[in-house]
Short mmCIF file of C-alpha atoms in Angstrom, two decimals:
data_model
loop_
_atom_site.label_atom_id
_atom_site.label_comp_id
_atom_site.label_asym_id
_atom_site.label_seq_id
_atom_site.Cartn_x
_atom_site.Cartn_y
_atom_site.Cartn_z
CA MET A 11 -8.05 -11.59 17.41
CA PRO A 12 -6.00 -10.47 14.36
CA TRP A 13 -3.04 -8.18 14.88
CA MET A 14 -4.30 -4.69 14.05
CA LEU A 15 -2.33 -1.53 13.53
CA ASP A 16 -4.37 1.62 13.88
CA SER A 17 -3.25 5.19 14.26
CA PRO A 18 -4.22 7.04 17.45
CA THR A 19 -7.54 8.80 17.02
CA GLU A 20 -9.20 11.62 18.88
CA SER A 21 -11.60 9.07 20.34
CA ALA A 22 -8.84 7.94 22.70
CA GLU A 23 -9.33 11.18 24.63
CA ASP A 24 -12.72 12.32 23.36
CA PRO A 25 -15.82 10.78 25.00
CA ILE A 26 -17.44 10.70 21.57
CA VAL A 27 -16.47 7.30 20.16
CA ASP A 28 -15.19 7.11 16.58
CA ILE A 29 -17.89 4.84 15.23
CA SER A 30 -16.00 3.96 12.04
CA GLU A 31 -12.89 2.98 13.94
CA GLU A 32 -14.96 0.85 16.28
CA ARG A 33 -16.65 -0.89 13.36
CA ARG A 34 -13.26 -1.68 11.83
CA ARG A 35 -11.68 -2.87 15.05
CA LEU A 36 -14.53 -4.77 16.68
CA HIS A 37 -16.84 -5.76 13.86
CA HIS A 38 -14.39 -5.87 10.92
CA GLU A 39 -16.66 -3.68 8.83
CA ALA A 40 -15.59 -0.75 6.64
CA ASP A 41 -16.42 1.12 3.46
CA VAL A 42 -13.46 -0.53 1.72
CA VAL A 43 -11.49 -3.73 2.34
CA VAL A 44 -8.08 -3.78 0.60
CA VAL A 45 -6.30 -7.11 0.16
CA GLY A 46 -2.52 -6.72 -0.04
CA ALA A 47 -0.42 -4.01 1.63
CA GLY A 48 2.04 -3.67 -1.22
CA ILE A 49 2.69 -0.78 -3.59
CA LEU A 50 -0.88 -0.30 -4.77
CA GLY A 51 -2.69 -1.54 -1.67
CA CYS A 52 -1.02 0.93 0.69
CA ALA A 53 -1.44 3.83 -1.72
CA ILE A 54 -5.15 3.24 -2.39
CA ALA A 55 -5.84 2.73 1.32
CA VAL A 56 -4.26 6.07 2.16
CA ALA A 57 -5.91 7.85 -0.79
CA LEU A 58 -9.43 6.63 0.07
CA GLY A 59 -8.86 7.14 3.79
CA ARG A 60 -8.00 10.78 3.18
CA GLN A 61 -11.31 11.16 1.38
CA GLY A 62 -13.10 10.11 4.56
CA ARG A 63 -13.70 6.49 3.61
CA SER A 64 -13.30 3.86 6.31
CA VAL A 65 -10.65 1.37 5.12
CA ILE A 66 -9.35 -2.00 6.35
CA LEU A 67 -5.99 -2.96 4.82
CA LEU A 68 -5.15 -6.68 5.02
CA GLU A 69 -1.66 -8.18 4.61
CA LYS A 70 -0.47 -11.74 5.28
CA SER A 71 2.94 -10.59 6.55
CA LEU A 72 3.91 -7.14 7.77
CA LYS A 73 7.59 -8.02 7.80
CA GLU A 74 9.72 -5.91 5.48
CA PRO A 75 9.65 -7.74 2.11
CA ASP A 76 12.81 -8.63 0.20
CA ARG A 77 12.31 -8.64 -3.58
CA ILE A 78 14.51 -8.08 -6.62
CA VAL A 79 12.02 -6.04 -8.66
CA GLY A 80 9.94 -2.98 -7.85
CA GLU A 81 13.11 -1.02 -7.15
CA LEU A 82 13.05 1.73 -9.79
CA LEU A 83 10.34 4.39 -9.88
CA GLN A 84 10.15 6.39 -13.11
CA PRO A 85 9.54 10.18 -13.02
CA GLY A 86 5.88 9.63 -13.93
CA GLY A 87 5.55 7.48 -10.83
CA VAL A 88 7.31 10.05 -8.63
CA ASP A 89 4.86 12.66 -9.90
CA ALA A 90 1.88 10.42 -9.07
CA LEU A 91 3.32 9.73 -5.62
CA GLU A 92 3.48 13.48 -5.04
CA LYS A 93 -0.16 13.90 -6.13
CA LEU A 94 -1.08 11.28 -3.54
CA GLY A 95 0.80 13.16 -0.82
CA LEU A 96 3.19 10.24 -0.35
CA ARG A 97 6.40 11.73 -1.73
CA ASP A 98 7.97 11.60 1.73
CA CYS A 99 7.93 7.79 1.50
CA LEU A 100 11.01 8.17 -0.71
CA GLU A 101 12.90 9.78 2.15
CA GLU A 102 15.02 8.00 4.77
CA ILE A 103 15.44 4.84 2.66
CA ASP A 104 18.78 5.70 1.02
CA ALA A 105 17.01 6.19 -2.32
CA ILE A 106 19.18 7.06 -5.33
CA VAL A 107 18.33 9.80 -7.83
CA VAL A 108 17.85 8.41 -11.37
CA LYS A 109 18.51 10.88 -14.20
CA GLY A 110 17.98 8.57 -17.16
CA TYR A 111 19.57 5.58 -18.84
CA GLU A 112 22.82 4.42 -20.36
CA VAL A 113 22.44 1.87 -23.17
CA ILE A 114 25.52 -0.21 -23.95
CA TYR A 115 25.38 -2.02 -27.30
CA TYR A 116 28.31 -4.37 -27.91
CA GLY A 117 30.52 -1.98 -25.95
CA GLU A 118 29.20 1.24 -27.55
CA GLU A 119 27.53 3.60 -25.10
CA VAL A 120 24.81 6.23 -25.47
CA GLU A 121 23.28 8.35 -22.71
CA ILE A 122 19.50 8.72 -22.64
CA PRO A 123 18.58 11.43 -20.10
CA TYR A 124 15.01 12.10 -19.07
CA PRO A 125 13.67 14.97 -21.25
CA ALA A 126 13.22 18.44 -19.76
CA GLU A 127 10.79 19.61 -22.42
CA ALA A 128 8.45 16.63 -22.32
CA GLY A 129 6.31 18.03 -19.52
CA GLY A 130 7.94 16.33 -16.56
CA GLY A 131 10.46 18.96 -15.56
CA VAL A 132 9.97 21.90 -13.22
CA ASP A 133 11.42 25.29 -14.18
CA GLY A 134 13.48 23.72 -16.94
CA LYS A 135 14.94 21.09 -14.63
CA ARG A 136 14.92 17.56 -15.97
CA PRO A 137 12.59 15.17 -14.16
CA GLU A 138 14.11 12.50 -11.95
CA GLY A 139 13.22 8.98 -10.92
CA ARG A 140 14.26 7.12 -7.79
CA SER A 141 15.74 3.68 -7.17
CA PHE A 142 15.79 1.97 -3.78
CA HIS A 143 15.48 -1.24 -1.82
CA HIS A 144 11.93 -2.43 -2.46
CA GLY A 145 11.36 -3.53 1.14
CA ARG A 146 12.36 -0.17 2.61
CA PHE A 147 9.93 1.63 0.32
CA ILE A 148 7.11 -0.76 1.25
CA ARG A 149 7.88 -0.18 4.92
CA ARG A 150 7.46 3.57 4.46
CA LEU A 151 4.18 3.13 2.57
CA ARG A 152 2.84 0.88 5.33
CA GLU A 153 3.86 3.44 7.93
CA ALA A 154 1.87 6.05 6.00
CA ALA A 155 -1.15 3.75 5.92
CA THR A 156 -0.87 3.03 9.65
CA LYS A 157 -0.74 6.74 10.46
CA GLN A 158 -3.89 7.47 8.46
CA PRO A 159 -6.79 7.79 10.98
CA ASN A 160 -9.37 6.19 8.68
CA VAL A 161 -7.23 3.13 7.91
CA THR A 162 -6.78 0.00 10.04
CA VAL A 163 -3.98 -2.39 9.02
CA VAL A 164 -4.49 -6.06 9.88
CA GLU A 165 -2.01 -8.92 9.56
CA THR A 166 -4.04 -11.88 8.33
CA THR A 167 -4.02 -14.31 5.40
CA VAL A 168 -6.97 -13.83 3.06
CA THR A 169 -8.22 -17.20 1.80
CA ASP A 170 -11.44 -16.44 -0.08
CA VAL A 171 -14.03 -13.81 -0.89
CA VAL A 172 -17.47 -13.65 0.70
CA LYS A 173 -20.10 -13.60 -2.01
CA ASN A 174 -23.84 -13.02 -2.09
CA GLY A 175 -25.17 -16.30 -3.43
CA TRP A 176 -28.10 -14.63 -5.19
CA THR A 177 -26.54 -11.58 -6.83
CA GLY A 178 -22.86 -12.56 -7.04
CA GLN A 179 -21.88 -9.34 -5.29
CA ILE A 180 -18.66 -9.51 -3.28
CA LEU A 181 -19.37 -8.60 0.34
CA GLY A 182 -15.88 -8.97 1.81
CA VAL A 183 -13.28 -11.65 2.44
CA GLU A 184 -12.60 -14.68 4.57
CA SER A 185 -9.18 -14.96 6.21
CA THR A 186 -7.09 -16.96 8.63
CA THR A 187 -5.09 -15.49 11.50
CA LYS A 188 -2.95 -17.78 13.62
CA GLY A 189 -5.08 -20.72 12.55
CA GLU A 190 -8.43 -19.07 13.32
CA LYS A 191 -11.02 -18.18 10.70
CA ASP A 192 -12.05 -14.55 10.41
CA TYR A 193 -14.14 -12.28 8.15
CA PHE A 194 -13.88 -8.68 6.96
CA PHE A 195 -16.72 -6.87 5.23
CA GLY A 196 -16.86 -3.77 3.05
CA HIS A 197 -19.04 -2.11 0.44
CA LEU A 198 -16.06 -2.42 -1.91
CA THR A 199 -13.30 -5.04 -1.84
CA ILE A 200 -10.07 -4.12 -3.64
CA ILE A 201 -7.86 -7.08 -4.56
CA SER A 202 -4.20 -6.12 -5.01
CA ASP A 203 -2.43 -9.31 -4.00
CA GLY A 204 0.32 -9.15 -6.61
CA TYR A 205 1.66 -11.19 -9.49
CA ALA A 206 0.82 -14.52 -7.82
CA SER A 207 -2.80 -13.52 -7.09
CA LYS A 208 -4.96 -16.34 -5.79
CA PHE A 209 -8.15 -14.61 -7.02
CA ARG A 210 -7.18 -13.77 -10.61
CA LYS A 211 -8.18 -17.08 -12.16
CA GLU A 212 -11.80 -16.81 -11.04
CA TYR A 213 -12.41 -13.20 -12.05
CA ILE A 214 -10.11 -12.47 -15.01
CA LYS A 215 -10.25 -14.35 -18.30
CA HIS A 216 -6.61 -13.69 -19.20
CA THR A 217 -3.72 -15.82 -17.95
CA PRO A 218 -0.22 -14.42 -17.34
CA VAL A 219 2.39 -15.46 -19.90
CA SER A 220 5.98 -15.83 -18.75
CA LYS A 221 8.79 -16.80 -21.13
CA SER A 222 11.80 -15.75 -19.07
CA LYS A 223 13.00 -14.90 -15.58
CA PHE A 224 15.05 -12.08 -14.16
CA TRP A 225 17.87 -13.47 -12.03
CA GLY A 226 19.11 -10.90 -9.54
CA LEU A 227 22.39 -10.21 -7.80
CA GLU A 228 23.23 -7.43 -5.35
CA LEU A 229 26.61 -5.90 -6.18
CA MET A 230 28.56 -4.05 -3.51
CA ASP A 231 30.34 -0.77 -4.33
CA ALA A 232 30.08 -1.38 -8.08
CA ASP A 233 31.76 1.18 -10.33
CA LEU A 234 29.00 1.95 -12.85
CA PRO A 235 29.90 3.62 -16.17
CA MET A 236 27.38 6.40 -15.51
CA PRO A 237 26.26 6.85 -11.87
CA LYS A 238 22.63 7.86 -11.21
CA HIS A 239 21.53 6.16 -14.42
CA GLY A 240 19.95 2.82 -15.17
CA HIS A 241 22.15 0.72 -17.45
CA VAL A 242 20.92 -1.62 -20.19
CA VAL A 243 23.61 -3.92 -21.58
CA LEU A 244 22.86 -5.43 -25.00
CA GLY A 245 24.82 -8.10 -26.80
CA ASP A 246 24.32 -11.59 -28.19
CA GLY A 247 22.02 -12.64 -25.36
CA ALA A 248 19.03 -11.23 -23.51
CA PRO A 249 19.30 -7.79 -21.85
CA ILE A 250 21.09 -7.08 -18.57
CA LEU A 251 20.01 -4.27 -16.22
CA LEU A 252 22.26 -2.48 -13.73
CA TYR A 253 21.08 0.26 -11.37
CA GLN A 254 21.94 1.50 -7.89
CA ILE A 255 19.48 0.75 -5.09
CA GLY A 256 21.51 2.32 -2.30
CA THR A 257 24.72 4.19 -1.57
CA HIS A 258 26.74 0.96 -1.71
CA GLU A 259 24.36 -1.50 -3.41
CA THR A 260 23.72 -2.02 -7.11
CA ARG A 261 21.13 -4.39 -8.53
CA ALA A 262 22.05 -6.58 -11.49
CA LEU A 263 19.11 -8.22 -13.27
CA ILE A 264 19.89 -10.78 -15.95
CA ASP A 265 17.10 -11.96 -18.23
CA ILE A 266 17.29 -15.70 -18.88
CA PRO A 267 14.73 -17.12 -21.33
CA GLU A 268 13.26 -20.58 -20.81
CA HIS A 269 15.32 -23.54 -22.04
CA LEU A 270 18.42 -21.44 -22.71
CA PRO A 271 21.20 -23.92 -23.64
CA SER A 272 23.96 -21.95 -21.91
CA ALA A 273 21.97 -22.11 -18.64
CA SER A 274 21.36 -25.86 -18.82
CA VAL A 275 22.54 -28.18 -16.08
CA ALA A 276 25.19 -29.56 -18.42
CA ASN A 277 26.68 -26.08 -18.75
CA GLY A 278 26.66 -25.29 -15.05
CA GLY A 279 23.10 -24.05 -14.74
CA VAL A 280 22.25 -20.40 -14.15
CA LYS A 281 25.53 -19.73 -12.35
CA GLY A 282 27.46 -21.21 -15.24
CA HIS A 283 25.58 -18.97 -17.68
CA LEU A 284 26.24 -15.88 -15.56
CA ARG A 285 29.93 -16.64 -15.20
CA ASN A 286 30.70 -17.88 -18.70
CA THR A 287 28.30 -15.91 -20.89
CA VAL A 288 27.15 -12.80 -19.03
CA LEU A 289 30.28 -11.74 -17.10
CA PRO A 290 32.49 -11.20 -20.18
CA THR A 291 29.86 -8.92 -21.79
CA LEU A 292 29.65 -6.52 -18.83
CA PRO A 293 31.60 -3.24 -18.70
CA LYS A 294 35.09 -3.90 -17.31
CA CYS A 295 34.46 -1.59 -14.35
CA VAL A 296 31.55 -3.77 -13.17
CA GLN A 297 33.01 -7.23 -13.68
CA SER A 298 34.88 -7.55 -10.37
CA SER A 299 31.86 -6.62 -8.22
CA PHE A 300 29.61 -8.87 -10.35
CA GLU A 301 31.97 -11.81 -9.92
CA ALA A 302 32.21 -11.20 -6.17
CA ALA A 303 28.41 -11.21 -5.89
CA LEU A 304 28.26 -14.38 -7.97
CA ASP A 305 30.82 -16.07 -5.71
CA LYS A 306 28.73 -15.06 -2.71
CA GLY A 307 25.90 -17.03 -4.25
CA ALA A 308 22.88 -14.92 -3.26
CA LEU A 309 20.94 -15.54 -6.48
CA ARG A 310 17.20 -14.98 -6.65
CA SER A 311 14.71 -14.95 -9.50
CA MET A 312 11.35 -13.50 -10.51
CA PRO A 313 9.22 -14.48 -13.54
CA ASN A 314 8.86 -11.83 -16.25
CA SER A 315 5.14 -11.93 -16.99
CA PHE A 316 2.74 -10.30 -19.40
CA LEU A 317 -0.94 -9.94 -18.51
CA PRO A 318 -3.16 -7.62 -20.56
CA PRO A 319 -5.59 -5.42 -18.60
CA SER A 320 -9.19 -6.37 -17.95
CA THR A 321 -12.29 -4.32 -17.15
CA ASN A 322 -13.56 -4.90 -13.60
CA LYS A 323 -17.13 -6.18 -13.92
CA THR A 324 -17.69 -7.99 -10.62
CA PRO A 325 -20.09 -6.06 -8.35
CA GLY A 326 -18.50 -5.16 -5.05
CA MET A 327 -14.95 -5.96 -6.14
CA VAL A 328 -12.07 -4.27 -7.96
CA MET A 329 -8.88 -6.07 -8.99
CA LEU A 330 -5.82 -3.86 -9.47
CA GLY A 331 -2.04 -3.88 -9.71
CA ASP A 332 -0.14 -6.94 -10.88
CA ALA A 333 -3.18 -9.05 -10.08
CA MET A 334 -4.92 -7.37 -13.04
CA ASN A 335 -2.19 -6.13 -15.42
CA MET A 336 1.51 -6.93 -15.85
CA ARG A 337 4.22 -6.14 -18.36
CA HIS A 338 7.90 -7.10 -18.68
CA PRO A 339 9.86 -5.27 -15.92
CA LEU A 340 12.60 -4.27 -18.38
CA THR A 341 11.34 -0.67 -18.50
CA GLY A 342 10.58 -0.37 -14.77
CA GLY A 343 7.00 0.74 -15.42
CA GLY A 344 5.06 -1.34 -12.89
CA MET A 345 5.05 1.07 -9.95
CA THR A 346 4.44 4.03 -12.27
CA VAL A 347 1.31 2.30 -13.55
CA ALA A 348 0.21 1.41 -10.01
CA PHE A 349 0.50 4.90 -8.54
CA ASN A 350 -1.16 6.53 -11.54
CA ASP A 351 -3.98 4.00 -11.31
CA VAL A 352 -4.46 5.02 -7.67
CA VAL A 353 -4.59 8.72 -8.61
CA LEU A 354 -7.22 8.02 -11.28
CA LEU A 355 -9.29 5.67 -9.13
CA ARG A 356 -9.19 8.08 -6.18
CA ASP A 357 -10.62 10.83 -8.40
CA LEU A 358 -13.30 8.60 -9.95
CA LEU A 359 -14.48 7.22 -6.61
CA ASN A 360 -14.39 10.49 -4.69
CA PRO A 361 -17.46 11.02 -2.45
CA GLU A 362 -18.89 13.67 -4.78
CA ALA A 363 -18.92 11.25 -7.72
CA VAL A 364 -19.87 8.13 -5.71
CA PRO A 365 -21.36 9.13 -2.35
CA ASP A 366 -22.05 5.54 -1.33
CA LEU A 367 -19.72 2.71 -2.36
CA SER A 368 -22.54 0.22 -1.78
CA ASP A 369 -24.05 1.62 -5.01
CA THR A 370 -22.45 -1.10 -7.14
CA LYS A 371 -23.91 0.22 -10.40
CA ALA A 372 -22.27 3.59 -9.86
CA VAL A 373 -18.97 1.94 -8.93
CA LEU A 374 -19.03 -0.29 -12.03
CA ARG A 375 -19.75 2.71 -14.26
CA GLN A 376 -16.70 4.45 -12.81
CA MET A 377 -14.62 1.31 -13.26
CA SER A 378 -15.53 1.22 -16.95
CA THR A 379 -14.37 4.83 -17.20
CA PHE A 380 -11.24 3.93 -15.26
CA HIS A 381 -10.38 1.09 -17.65
CA TRP A 382 -10.39 3.29 -20.75
CA ARG A 383 -9.05 6.50 -19.23
CA ARG A 384 -5.97 4.75 -17.82
CA LYS A 385 -4.92 3.61 -21.29
CA ASN A 386 -3.29 6.91 -22.25
CA LEU A 387 -0.50 5.95 -19.87
CA THR A 388 -0.76 2.23 -19.26
CA SER A 389 -1.12 1.17 -22.90
CA VAL A 390 2.06 3.10 -23.68
CA ILE A 391 4.00 1.47 -20.83
CA ASN A 392 2.57 -2.01 -21.48
CA ILE A 393 3.25 -1.99 -25.23
CA LEU A 394 6.64 -0.30 -24.90
CA ALA A 395 7.85 -2.81 -22.31
CA GLN A 396 6.88 -5.82 -24.43
CA ALA A 397 8.11 -4.34 -27.73
CA LEU A 398 11.44 -3.20 -26.29
CA TYR A 399 12.02 -6.59 -24.71
CA SER A 400 11.41 -8.27 -28.08
CA LEU A 401 14.07 -6.03 -29.64
CA PHE A 402 16.56 -6.14 -26.76
CA ALA A 403 16.32 -9.93 -26.47
CA ALA A 404 16.59 -10.34 -30.25
CA ASN A 405 17.04 -13.96 -31.26
CA ASP A 406 16.71 -13.85 -35.06
CA PRO A 407 18.30 -11.74 -37.86
CA HIS A 408 15.27 -9.51 -38.36
CA LEU A 409 15.00 -8.69 -34.66
CA LYS A 410 18.77 -8.12 -34.56
CA ALA A 411 18.39 -5.59 -37.38
CA LEU A 412 15.66 -3.81 -35.40
CA GLN A 413 17.83 -3.89 -32.28
CA ARG A 414 20.71 -2.23 -34.11
CA GLY A 415 18.35 0.31 -35.68
CA CYS A 416 16.99 1.16 -32.22
CA PHE A 417 20.48 1.85 -30.87
CA ARG A 418 21.44 3.96 -33.92
CA TYR A 419 18.18 5.89 -33.43
CA PHE A 420 19.19 6.69 -29.85
CA GLN A 421 22.61 7.85 -31.08
CA ARG A 422 20.95 10.56 -33.16
CA GLY A 423 19.90 12.33 -29.96
CA GLY A 424 17.26 15.07 -29.77
CA GLN A 425 13.72 13.81 -30.28
CA CYS A 426 15.10 10.38 -31.14
CA VAL A 427 15.97 10.12 -27.45
CA ASP A 428 13.51 12.48 -25.78
CA GLY A 429 10.45 10.86 -27.31
CA PRO A 430 11.19 7.22 -26.42
CA VAL A 431 12.53 7.95 -22.92
CA GLY A 432 9.62 10.32 -22.27
CA LEU A 433 7.27 7.42 -23.03
CA LEU A 434 9.27 5.03 -20.87
CA ALA A 435 9.36 7.53 -17.98
CA GLY A 436 5.58 7.88 -17.92
CA ILE A 437 5.86 11.54 -18.92
CA ILE A 438 4.56 11.36 -22.51
CA ARG A 439 1.13 9.73 -22.46
CA GLN A 440 0.27 9.50 -26.13
CA PRO A 441 0.06 6.04 -27.73
CA LEU A 442 0.46 7.54 -31.22
CA VAL A 443 3.87 8.92 -30.23
CA LEU A 444 4.95 5.37 -29.38
CA PHE A 445 3.62 4.12 -32.71
CA TYR A 446 5.53 6.87 -34.56
CA HIS A 447 8.88 6.21 -32.89
CA PHE A 448 8.59 2.42 -33.17
CA PHE A 449 8.03 2.46 -36.92
CA THR A 450 10.61 5.20 -37.44
CA VAL A 451 13.09 2.80 -35.83
CA ALA A 452 11.87 0.07 -38.19
CA LEU A 453 12.40 2.28 -41.25
CA LEU A 454 15.83 3.36 -40.00
CA SER A 455 16.75 -0.31 -39.52
CA ILE A 456 15.78 -0.99 -43.12
CA TRP A 457 17.76 2.02 -44.35
CA ILE A 458 20.87 0.88 -42.50
CA MET A 459 20.51 -2.60 -43.97
CA LEU A 460 20.14 -1.30 -47.54
CA SER A 461 22.87 1.35 -47.27
CA GLU A 462 25.44 -1.20 -46.08
CA THR A 463 24.61 -3.73 -48.81
CA PRO A 464 26.71 -3.95 -52.01
CA VAL A 465 24.75 -3.08 -55.15
CA TRP A 466 24.85 -6.63 -56.48
CA LYS A 467 23.18 -7.89 -53.27
CA LEU A 468 20.43 -5.27 -53.19
CA PRO A 469 17.65 -7.60 -54.42
CA VAL A 470 18.35 -9.93 -51.50
CA ALA A 471 18.52 -6.94 -49.11
CA VAL A 472 15.16 -5.65 -50.35
CA VAL A 473 13.58 -9.01 -49.53
CA GLY A 474 15.27 -8.89 -46.14
CA SER A 475 13.96 -5.39 -45.51
CA VAL A 476 10.42 -6.61 -46.09
CA GLY A 477 11.09 -9.27 -43.49
CA VAL A 478 12.33 -6.63 -41.04
CA PHE A 479 9.20 -4.50 -41.50
CA TRP A 480 6.99 -7.56 -41.17
CA LYS A 481 8.79 -8.54 -37.98
CA ALA A 482 8.21 -5.05 -36.57
CA CYS A 483 4.49 -5.48 -37.24
CA VAL A 484 4.49 -8.93 -35.67
CA VAL A 485 6.19 -7.51 -32.57
CA ILE A 486 3.93 -4.55 -31.83
CA PHE A 487 0.47 -5.22 -33.25
CA PRO A 488 -0.45 -8.17 -30.97
CA PHE A 489 0.22 -5.96 -27.95
CA ILE A 490 -1.78 -3.09 -29.43
CA TRP A 491 -4.62 -5.55 -30.04
CA SER A 492 -4.41 -6.82 -26.46
CA GLU A 493 -5.00 -3.25 -25.24
CA VAL A 494 -7.85 -2.55 -27.65
CA ARG A 495 -9.82 -5.75 -27.07
CA SER A 496 -9.52 -5.81 -23.26
#
């Protein structure tokens, strides 16, 4: 029998047997089967369980995971976590308060605090994010799921879905536990098995696109230029992220595009690139801890993928999280999207709106609503992440001009900072605000180019400025289109 974790219920002492718990434990039947006890899976299991739904949560390994992403939760994600009643999962994991960002551009620094007036603060206090060890946070979320009376957590490897051969409706999943085949059935199956989803290919027409990897190091007792802030280091290469994940630990994430010459085997591979190219560009106060971590050799990587969202149209099944939608992790928006998706889905599938989850037509109607209503936030975070990465990893003169214009825009302060960081933080949920700031940066980039050009070179500069504006359009409009068409 699979290893099941279930919270104590009143039925242990009450002669009246909890029928739902018995169905989950003995017959593997529930209202909802959730595949993947990660960020989204745990949260949706708890949220639906608290609404009275019977939930089975499946996970192939309940050991504490060890990943190098999913470690920074923006204020918009903290707010969603609070709405879900899971804010206490941020406690007792040595989480670090995050007050904003520090952008370092060729040695110049600018602070970008989270905005107090953008709707995320309480009583004038600026909103805060949290950074932490990913595994510790997952452990706390799984503990919350285990304690929920209507949720049963099972350690098993899901191998396939169970489908009605006539209607195509998903009835549950097939799994393997310690070499033995097993089945779990539910009116609704939620697939949240992460970026490497084994079910995506069959049910989603889009394919993830990955053009770079984040290589991660864990720095010990690093002296960051601005504690309690995420740091983005910009220079000749792709962006570098630095942020604390514990009292003594700091995560360094270095973006390395595919086929980068300085990371080739002839140049010493990834380690050679980090030592010879990246290390000299870091703030002096960080270099010693970075070099020590590099000497230790604990390098790990994760692909940086983009996957536009898709509407769930399969009866009996919902695909969520990174299995359905991904963006570059540069802006740390993944968990913010996940928790806000759970808040929205919880409200749309509440028993008053959908009394019976076996009513697949009602569920699909709500999923169509979910797809479009989530865009106020997710389209902003998706587009911003991809557009910012294009600028921060600039590899041609036009993108370099936009990169410089972006930094000079931040230096102006006020709304030039509050607007963009409010979007990034998941506080401002207005796609038009993103559009406004992006093209204001483009126009500022053009102005800087023209103002620094000698009069006799102005005709050439005007042609170049057209190229800069065109590049800005090429950067952002494909991602806008990917949101509109999906």
